[in-house]
PDB file of C-alpha atoms in Angstrom:
ATOM      1  CA  ALA A   1      38.732  49.548 142.414  1.00 75.00           C
ATOM      2  CA  ALA A   2      40.269  46.109 142.303  1.00 85.00           C
ATOM      3  CA  GLY A   3      42.101  45.347 139.243  1.00 94.00           C
ATOM      4  CA  VAL A   4      43.325  42.115 137.439  1.00 97.00           C
ATOM      5  CA  ILE A   5      46.338  40.683 139.164  1.00 97.00           C
ATOM      6  CA  GLN A   6      49.017  38.862 137.376  1.00 98.00           C
ATOM      7  CA  SER A   7      52.102  36.910 138.833  1.00 98.00           C
ATOM      8  CA  PRO A   8      54.779  36.977 138.422  1.00 98.00           C
ATOM      9  CA  ARG A   9      55.322  40.246 137.057  1.00 97.00           C
ATOM     10  CA  HIS A  10      58.661  39.470 135.393  1.00 98.00           C
ATOM     11  CA  LEU A  11      60.011  35.750 134.685  1.00 98.00           C
ATOM     12  CA  ILE A  12      63.319  34.684 133.211  1.00 98.00           C
ATOM     13  CA  LYS A  13      63.633  31.055 131.979  1.00 98.00           C
ATOM     14  CA  GLU A  14      65.970  28.989 129.847  1.00 98.00           C
ATOM     15  CA  LYS A  15      65.171  27.388 126.788  1.00 97.00           C
ATOM     16  CA  ARG A  16      63.089  24.142 127.075  1.00 97.00           C
ATOM     17  CA  GLU A  17      61.907  25.034 130.781  1.00 98.00           C
ATOM     18  CA  THR A  18      58.510  25.405 131.635  1.00 98.00           C
ATOM     19  CA  ALA A  19      56.698  28.367 133.160  1.00 98.00           C
ATOM     20  CA  THR A  20      53.358  28.914 134.872  1.00 98.00           C
ATOM     21  CA  LEU A  21      51.763  32.339 134.714  1.00 98.00           C
ATOM     22  CA  LYS A  22      48.979  33.199 137.119  1.00 98.00           C
ATOM     23  CA  CYS A  23      46.014  35.632 136.609  1.00 98.00           C
ATOM     24  CA  TYR A  24      43.478  36.598 139.313  1.00 98.00           C
ATOM     25  CA  PRO A  25      40.347  38.357 137.805  1.00 96.00           C
ATOM     26  CA  ILE A  26      38.426  41.151 139.047  1.00 95.00           C
ATOM     27  CA  PRO A  27      36.224  40.098 141.926  1.00 94.00           C
ATOM     28  CA  ARG A  28      33.139  38.527 140.574  1.00 91.00           C
ATOM     29  CA  HIS A  29      34.179  38.289 137.015  1.00 92.00           C
ATOM     30  CA  ASP A  30      33.920  34.757 135.688  1.00 91.00           C
ATOM     31  CA  THR A  31      35.711  35.019 132.304  1.00 92.00           C
ATOM     32  CA  VAL A  32      39.382  35.140 131.721  1.00 95.00           C
ATOM     33  CA  TYR A  33      41.233  35.749 128.389  1.00 94.00           C
ATOM     34  CA  TRP A  34      45.055  35.338 127.804  1.00 97.00           C
ATOM     35  CA  TYR A  35      47.086  37.508 125.295  1.00 96.00           C
ATOM     36  CA  GLN A  36      50.739  37.308 124.009  1.00 97.00           C
ATOM     37  CA  GLN A  37      52.537  40.481 122.833  1.00 96.00           C
ATOM     38  CA  GLY A  38      55.819  40.020 121.378  1.00 95.00           C
ATOM     39  CA  PRO A  39      58.366  42.852 121.178  1.00 93.00           C
ATOM     40  CA  GLY A  40      57.185  45.423 118.871  1.00 91.00           C
ATOM     41  CA  GLN A  41      54.079  43.427 118.103  1.00 92.00           C
ATOM     42  CA  ASP A  42      50.392  43.688 118.630  1.00 92.00           C
ATOM     43  CA  PRO A  43      48.514  41.809 121.405  1.00 93.00           C
ATOM     44  CA  GLN A  44      47.484  38.367 120.070  1.00 94.00           C
ATOM     45  CA  PHE A  45      44.636  36.327 121.713  1.00 93.00           C
ATOM     46  CA  LEU A  46      45.513  32.857 123.040  1.00 96.00           C
ATOM     47  CA  ILE A  47      42.609  31.429 124.820  1.00 95.00           C
ATOM     48  CA  SER A  48      39.608  32.349 127.135  1.00 93.00           C
ATOM     49  CA  PHE A  49      37.588  30.596 129.838  1.00 94.00           C
ATOM     50  CA  TYR A  50      34.061  31.168 130.873  1.00 92.00           C
ATOM     51  CA  GLU A  51      32.986  29.563 134.206  1.00 92.00           C
ATOM     52  CA  LYS A  52      35.929  27.018 134.202  1.00 93.00           C
ATOM     53  CA  MET A  53      35.369  26.050 130.435  1.00 94.00           C
ATOM     54  CA  GLN A  54      37.304  26.747 127.573  1.00 94.00           C
ATOM     55  CA  SER A  55      35.311  29.401 125.470  1.00 91.00           C
ATOM     56  CA  ASP A  56      37.490  30.659 122.696  1.00 89.00           C
ATOM     57  CA  LYS A  57      40.654  29.707 121.336  1.00 92.00           C
ATOM     58  CA  GLY A  58      43.190  31.742 119.425  1.00 92.00           C
ATOM     59  CA  SER A  59      46.785  31.469 118.389  1.00 90.00           C
ATOM     60  CA  ILE A  60      47.908  29.308 121.299  1.00 94.00           C
ATOM     61  CA  PRO A  61      50.809  26.911 120.617  1.00 95.00           C
ATOM     62  CA  ASP A  62      50.244  23.312 121.472  1.00 96.00           C
ATOM     63  CA  ARG A  63      53.055  23.533 123.936  1.00 97.00           C
ATOM     64  CA  PHE A  64      50.824  25.898 126.064  1.00 97.00           C
ATOM     65  CA  SER A  65      47.761  24.864 128.081  1.00 97.00           C
ATOM     66  CA  ALA A  66      45.689  26.896 130.445  1.00 97.00           C
ATOM     67  CA  GLN A  67      42.842  26.260 132.924  1.00 97.00           C
ATOM     68  CA  GLN A  68      40.412  28.247 135.111  1.00 97.00           C
ATOM     69  CA  PHE A  69      39.916  27.176 138.552  1.00 97.00           C
ATOM     70  CA  SER A  70      36.965  26.999 140.841  1.00 95.00           C
ATOM     71  CA  ASP A  71      37.978  30.510 142.403  1.00 95.00           C
ATOM     72  CA  TYR A  72      37.877  31.790 138.619  1.00 95.00           C
ATOM     73  CA  HIS A  73      41.731  32.442 138.844  1.00 97.00           C
ATOM     74  CA  SER A  74      43.606  31.233 135.626  1.00 98.00           C
ATOM     75  CA  GLU A  75      47.006  29.708 134.860  1.00 98.00           C
ATOM     76  CA  LEU A  76      48.814  29.587 131.649  1.00 98.00           C
ATOM     77  CA  ASN A  77      51.372  26.789 131.531  1.00 98.00           C
ATOM     78  CA  MET A  78      53.965  27.002 128.998  1.00 98.00           C
ATOM     79  CA  SER A  79      56.491  23.989 128.356  1.00 97.00           C
ATOM     80  CA  SER A  80      59.424  23.460 126.121  1.00 97.00           C
ATOM     81  CA  LEU A  81      60.015  27.392 126.252  1.00 98.00           C
ATOM     82  CA  GLU A  82      61.527  28.787 122.862  1.00 97.00           C
ATOM     83  CA  LEU A  83      63.491  32.059 122.462  1.00 97.00           C
ATOM     84  CA  GLY A  84      60.302  33.276 120.545  1.00 96.00           C
ATOM     85  CA  ASP A  85      58.121  32.854 123.556  1.00 97.00           C
ATOM     86  CA  SER A  86      59.646  35.867 125.128  1.00 98.00           C
ATOM     87  CA  ALA A  87      56.932  38.405 125.385  1.00 97.00           C
ATOM     88  CA  LEU A  88      54.619  40.307 127.507  1.00 97.00           C
ATOM     89  CA  TYR A  89      51.502  38.075 128.592  1.00 98.00           C
ATOM     90  CA  PHE A  90      48.385  39.855 129.368  1.00 97.00           C
ATOM     91  CA  CYS A  91      45.441  38.449 131.255  1.00 97.00           C
ATOM     92  CA  ALA A  92      42.086  40.112 130.880  1.00 94.00           C
ATOM     93  CA  SER A  93      38.694  39.508 132.687  1.00 93.00           C
ATOM     94  CA  SER A  94      35.174  40.219 132.272  1.00 90.00           C
ATOM     95  CA  LEU A  95      31.761  39.751 133.929  1.00 87.00           C
ATOM     96  CA  GLY A  96      29.785  37.148 132.005  1.00 80.00           C
ATOM     97  CA  ARG A  97      30.512  36.564 128.245  1.00 75.00           C
ATOM     98  CA  GLY A  98      31.268  40.090 127.904  1.00 66.00           C
ATOM     99  CA  SER A  99      31.278  42.286 124.722  1.00 69.00           C
ATOM    100  CA  TRP A 100      34.602  43.836 123.427  1.00 69.00           C
ATOM    101  CA  ASP A 101      33.988  46.966 125.662  1.00 68.00           C
ATOM    102  CA  THR A 102      34.056  45.150 129.065  1.00 79.00           C
ATOM    103  CA  GLN A 103      37.527  43.322 129.028  1.00 88.00           C
ATOM    104  CA  TYR A 104      39.955  44.654 131.789  1.00 91.00           C
ATOM    105  CA  PHE A 105      43.536  43.964 131.347  1.00 94.00           C
ATOM    106  CA  GLY A 106      46.073  43.301 133.946  1.00 96.00           C
ATOM    107  CA  PRO A 107      49.567  44.657 134.182  1.00 95.00           C
ATOM    108  CA  GLY A 108      51.130  41.636 132.353  1.00 97.00           C
ATOM    109  CA  THR A 109      53.778  39.207 133.036  1.00 98.00           C
ATOM    110  CA  ARG A 110      57.152  39.927 131.146  1.00 97.00           C
ATOM    111  CA  LEU A 111      58.592  36.439 130.141  1.00 98.00           C
ATOM    112  CA  THR A 112      62.251  36.360 128.896  1.00 98.00           C
ATOM    113  CA  VAL A 113      63.611  33.085 127.575  1.00 98.00           C
ATOM    114  CA  LEU A 114      67.267  32.737 127.513  1.00 96.00           C
TER     115      LEU A 114
ATOM    116  CA  LEU B   1      36.221  39.513 111.375  1.00 60.00           C
ATOM    117  CA  ALA B   2      36.439  42.695 109.310  1.00 65.00           C
ATOM    118  CA  LYS B   3      39.779  43.680 108.608  1.00 85.00           C
ATOM    119  CA  THR B   4      40.766  47.163 109.519  1.00 92.00           C
ATOM    120  CA  THR B   5      43.287  49.577 108.302  1.00 94.00           C
ATOM    121  CA  GLN B   6      44.717  52.304 110.341  1.00 96.00           C
ATOM    122  CA  PRO B   7      47.567  54.780 109.753  1.00 97.00           C
ATOM    123  CA  VAL B   8      50.882  53.278 111.375  1.00 96.00           C
ATOM    124  CA  SER B   9      51.681  56.473 113.103  1.00 97.00           C
ATOM    125  CA  MET B  10      50.656  59.981 113.804  1.00 97.00           C
ATOM    126  CA  ASP B  11      52.129  63.133 115.407  1.00 97.00           C
ATOM    127  CA  SER B  12      50.569  65.959 116.982  1.00 97.00           C
ATOM    128  CA  TYR B  13      50.982  68.694 119.666  1.00 97.00           C
ATOM    129  CA  GLU B  14      49.617  69.235 123.049  1.00 97.00           C
ATOM    130  CA  GLY B  15      46.396  71.109 122.917  1.00 97.00           C
ATOM    131  CA  GLN B  16      45.422  69.905 119.521  1.00 97.00           C
ATOM    132  CA  GLU B  17      42.436  67.720 118.367  1.00 97.00           C
ATOM    133  CA  VAL B  18      43.565  64.471 117.012  1.00 98.00           C
ATOM    134  CA  ASN B  19      41.616  62.361 114.554  1.00 98.00           C
ATOM    135  CA  ILE B  20      42.653  58.727 113.743  1.00 98.00           C
ATOM    136  CA  THR B  21      40.630  57.218 111.029  1.00 97.00           C
ATOM    137  CA  CYS B  22      40.015  53.376 110.653  1.00 96.00           C
ATOM    138  CA  SER B  23      38.929  51.574 107.386  1.00 96.00           C
ATOM    139  CA  HIS B  24      36.712  48.542 107.457  1.00 93.00           C
ATOM    140  CA  ASN B  25      35.157  48.081 104.130  1.00 92.00           C
ATOM    141  CA  ASN B  26      33.803  44.773 104.972  1.00 90.00           C
ATOM    142  CA  ILE B  27      32.053  45.555 108.299  1.00 91.00           C
ATOM    143  CA  ALA B  28      29.155  43.120 108.979  1.00 89.00           C
ATOM    144  CA  THR B  29      25.872  44.407 109.753  1.00 89.00           C
ATOM    145  CA  ASN B  30      26.018  43.302 113.317  1.00 86.00           C
ATOM    146  CA  ASP B  31      29.474  44.532 113.913  1.00 89.00           C
ATOM    147  CA  TYR B  32      30.370  47.062 116.528  1.00 90.00           C
ATOM    148  CA  ILE B  33      33.444  49.333 116.180  1.00 92.00           C
ATOM    149  CA  THR B  34      35.531  49.420 119.357  1.00 92.00           C
ATOM    150  CA  TRP B  35      38.895  51.491 120.124  1.00 94.00           C
ATOM    151  CA  TYR B  36      41.460  50.499 122.608  1.00 95.00           C
ATOM    152  CA  GLN B  37      44.492  52.528 123.937  1.00 96.00           C
ATOM    153  CA  GLN B  38      47.784  51.032 124.821  1.00 96.00           C
ATOM    154  CA  PHE B  39      50.629  52.624 126.851  1.00 95.00           C
ATOM    155  CA  PRO B  40      53.948  51.035 126.553  1.00 90.00           C
ATOM    156  CA  SER B  41      54.349  47.818 128.642  1.00 88.00           C
ATOM    157  CA  GLN B  42      50.681  48.121 129.941  1.00 92.00           C
ATOM    158  CA  GLY B  43      47.548  46.177 128.933  1.00 93.00           C
ATOM    159  CA  PRO B  44      45.121  47.756 126.517  1.00 94.00           C
ATOM    160  CA  ARG B  45      42.347  49.800 127.774  1.00 94.00           C
ATOM    161  CA  PHE B  46      38.942  50.365 126.256  1.00 91.00           C
ATOM    162  CA  ILE B  47      38.218  53.775 125.064  1.00 94.00           C
ATOM    163  CA  ILE B  48      34.913  53.908 123.194  1.00 94.00           C
ATOM    164  CA  GLN B  49      32.578  51.708 121.155  1.00 92.00           C
ATOM    165  CA  GLY B  50      29.855  52.652 118.687  1.00 93.00           C
ATOM    166  CA  TYR B  51      27.582  51.108 116.003  1.00 93.00           C
ATOM    167  CA  LYS B  52      26.579  54.122 113.955  1.00 91.00           C
ATOM    168  CA  THR B  53      26.606  57.969 113.993  1.00 91.00           C
ATOM    169  CA  LYS B  54      28.358  59.564 116.831  1.00 96.00           C
ATOM    170  CA  VAL B  55      29.278  58.485 120.366  1.00 96.00           C
ATOM    171  CA  THR B  56      30.994  60.511 122.841  1.00 96.00           C
ATOM    172  CA  ASN B  57      32.329  59.799 126.387  1.00 95.00           C
ATOM    173  CA  GLU B  58      34.597  61.539 128.798  1.00 94.00           C
ATOM    174  CA  VAL B  59      37.632  60.621 126.885  1.00 92.00           C
ATOM    175  CA  ALA B  60      36.887  60.683 123.102  1.00 97.00           C
ATOM    176  CA  SER B  61      34.192  60.801 120.549  1.00 97.00           C
ATOM    177  CA  LEU B  62      33.657  58.240 117.746  1.00 98.00           C
ATOM    178  CA  PHE B  63      32.217  59.207 114.343  1.00 97.00           C
ATOM    179  CA  ILE B  64      30.872  56.728 112.136  1.00 97.00           C
ATOM    180  CA  PRO B  65      29.285  57.561 108.655  1.00 96.00           C
ATOM    181  CA  ALA B  66      26.184  56.041 107.338  1.00 95.00           C
ATOM    182  CA  ASP B  67      27.904  53.346 105.373  1.00 95.00           C
ATOM    183  CA  ARG B  68      30.030  52.442 108.356  1.00 95.00           C
ATOM    184  CA  LYS B  69      33.046  51.535 106.027  1.00 95.00           C
ATOM    185  CA  SER B  70      35.300  53.736 108.170  1.00 96.00           C
ATOM    186  CA  SER B  71      35.190  55.385 111.578  1.00 97.00           C
ATOM    187  CA  THR B  72      37.142  58.223 113.234  1.00 98.00           C
ATOM    188  CA  LEU B  73      38.450  58.438 116.818  1.00 98.00           C
ATOM    189  CA  SER B  74      38.563  61.871 117.933  1.00 98.00           C
ATOM    190  CA  LEU B  75      40.695  62.882 120.878  1.00 97.00           C
ATOM    191  CA  PRO B  76      40.047  66.602 122.024  1.00 94.00           C
ATOM    192  CA  ARG B  77      42.815  68.752 123.277  1.00 93.00           C
ATOM    193  CA  VAL B  78      45.545  65.961 123.667  1.00 97.00           C
ATOM    194  CA  SER B  79      48.267  65.928 126.261  1.00 96.00           C
ATOM    195  CA  LEU B  80      51.558  64.314 126.338  1.00 96.00           C
ATOM    196  CA  SER B  81      50.101  61.447 128.359  1.00 95.00           C
ATOM    197  CA  ASP B  82      47.815  60.824 125.323  1.00 96.00           C
ATOM    198  CA  THR B  83      50.967  59.311 123.503  1.00 97.00           C
ATOM    199  CA  ALA B  84      49.926  55.628 122.929  1.00 97.00           C
ATOM    200  CA  VAL B  85      48.936  53.066 120.391  1.00 97.00           C
ATOM    201  CA  TYR B  86      45.342  53.191 119.481  1.00 98.00           C
ATOM    202  CA  TYR B  87      43.728  49.953 117.896  1.00 96.00           C
ATOM    203  CA  CYS B  88      40.546  49.833 116.070  1.00 94.00           C
ATOM    204  CA  LEU B  89      38.543  46.592 116.499  1.00 91.00           C
ATOM    205  CA  VAL B  90      35.516  45.560 114.410  1.00 90.00           C
ATOM    206  CA  GLY B  91      33.265  42.748 115.110  1.00 85.00           C
ATOM    207  CA  LEU B  92      30.418  41.618 117.136  1.00 75.00           C
ATOM    208  CA  GLY B  93      32.336  40.728 120.319  1.00 71.00           C
ATOM    209  CA  GLY B  94      30.754  38.961 123.228  1.00 71.00           C
ATOM    210  CA  GLY B  95      30.620  35.097 123.925  1.00 71.00           C
ATOM    211  CA  ALA B  96      33.955  35.453 125.765  1.00 74.00           C
ATOM    212  CA  ASP B  97      35.710  36.002 122.501  1.00 82.00           C
ATOM    213  CA  GLY B  98      38.948  37.255 122.511  1.00 85.00           C
ATOM    214  CA  LEU B  99      39.822  40.674 120.954  1.00 86.00           C
ATOM    215  CA  THR B 100      41.442  40.752 117.738  1.00 85.00           C
ATOM    216  CA  PHE B 101      43.938  43.290 117.476  1.00 88.00           C
ATOM    217  CA  GLY B 102      45.377  44.568 113.951  1.00 87.00           C
ATOM    218  CA  LYS B 103      48.003  47.001 113.300  1.00 91.00           C
ATOM    219  CA  GLY B 104      47.178  49.877 115.565  1.00 95.00           C
ATOM    220  CA  THR B 105      48.323  53.588 115.393  1.00 97.00           C
ATOM    221  CA  HIS B 106      51.157  54.940 117.193  1.00 97.00           C
ATOM    222  CA  LEU B 107      50.075  58.402 118.262  1.00 98.00           C
ATOM    223  CA  ILE B 108      52.898  60.667 119.354  1.00 98.00           C
ATOM    224  CA  ILE B 109      52.107  63.949 121.147  1.00 97.00           C
ATOM    225  CA  GLN B 110      54.835  66.590 121.412  1.00 96.00           C
ATOM    226  CA  PRO B 111      55.009  69.660 123.817  1.00 94.00           C
TER     227      PRO B 111
END
């Protein structure tokens, strides 16, 4: 079965640079969620989109922005990168405004900020 | 959202049954209890969800007492591959809401 696709899988950036992470949801899924997981930390919810509109907002820094496109893929844009932004970034998708048992996670993008 | 408390870590052996208890004293009437599993460097994966009494699927069982102030995830006959972090989440969910992960339980299975 098709899963959530994230690209790139690994990304290395310098401080103050920008980064763009991409997420391709499971086919027919129209809701996308972004999570950040720092080293040794628990996943933290950043933001979600349903039908291309922002739906829920978590602890997303002002330096980050995200959007969902007409084909339902989503991009997380990160500017003025800081060392503390080094983390695994997971994207999840669900069909409709799913409940907590229907979020399917991707493999993650490991971002390293030097 | 109801605050949850789980053991930080647990150890067990292959073939044993493992029970992980989660406390959620201020659970709301409409809240569900959901458990996720996460292997290192992988995204979390849904295991089981329940509202009251007992729920069982092919992976685990979830026991919820009548007062719903706690719940127990039961993993039968664990194997080395069950070594992971297990998260208990309590809330209504839905509405494209993000999952709120607290401090999970790091389960280590030994041979």
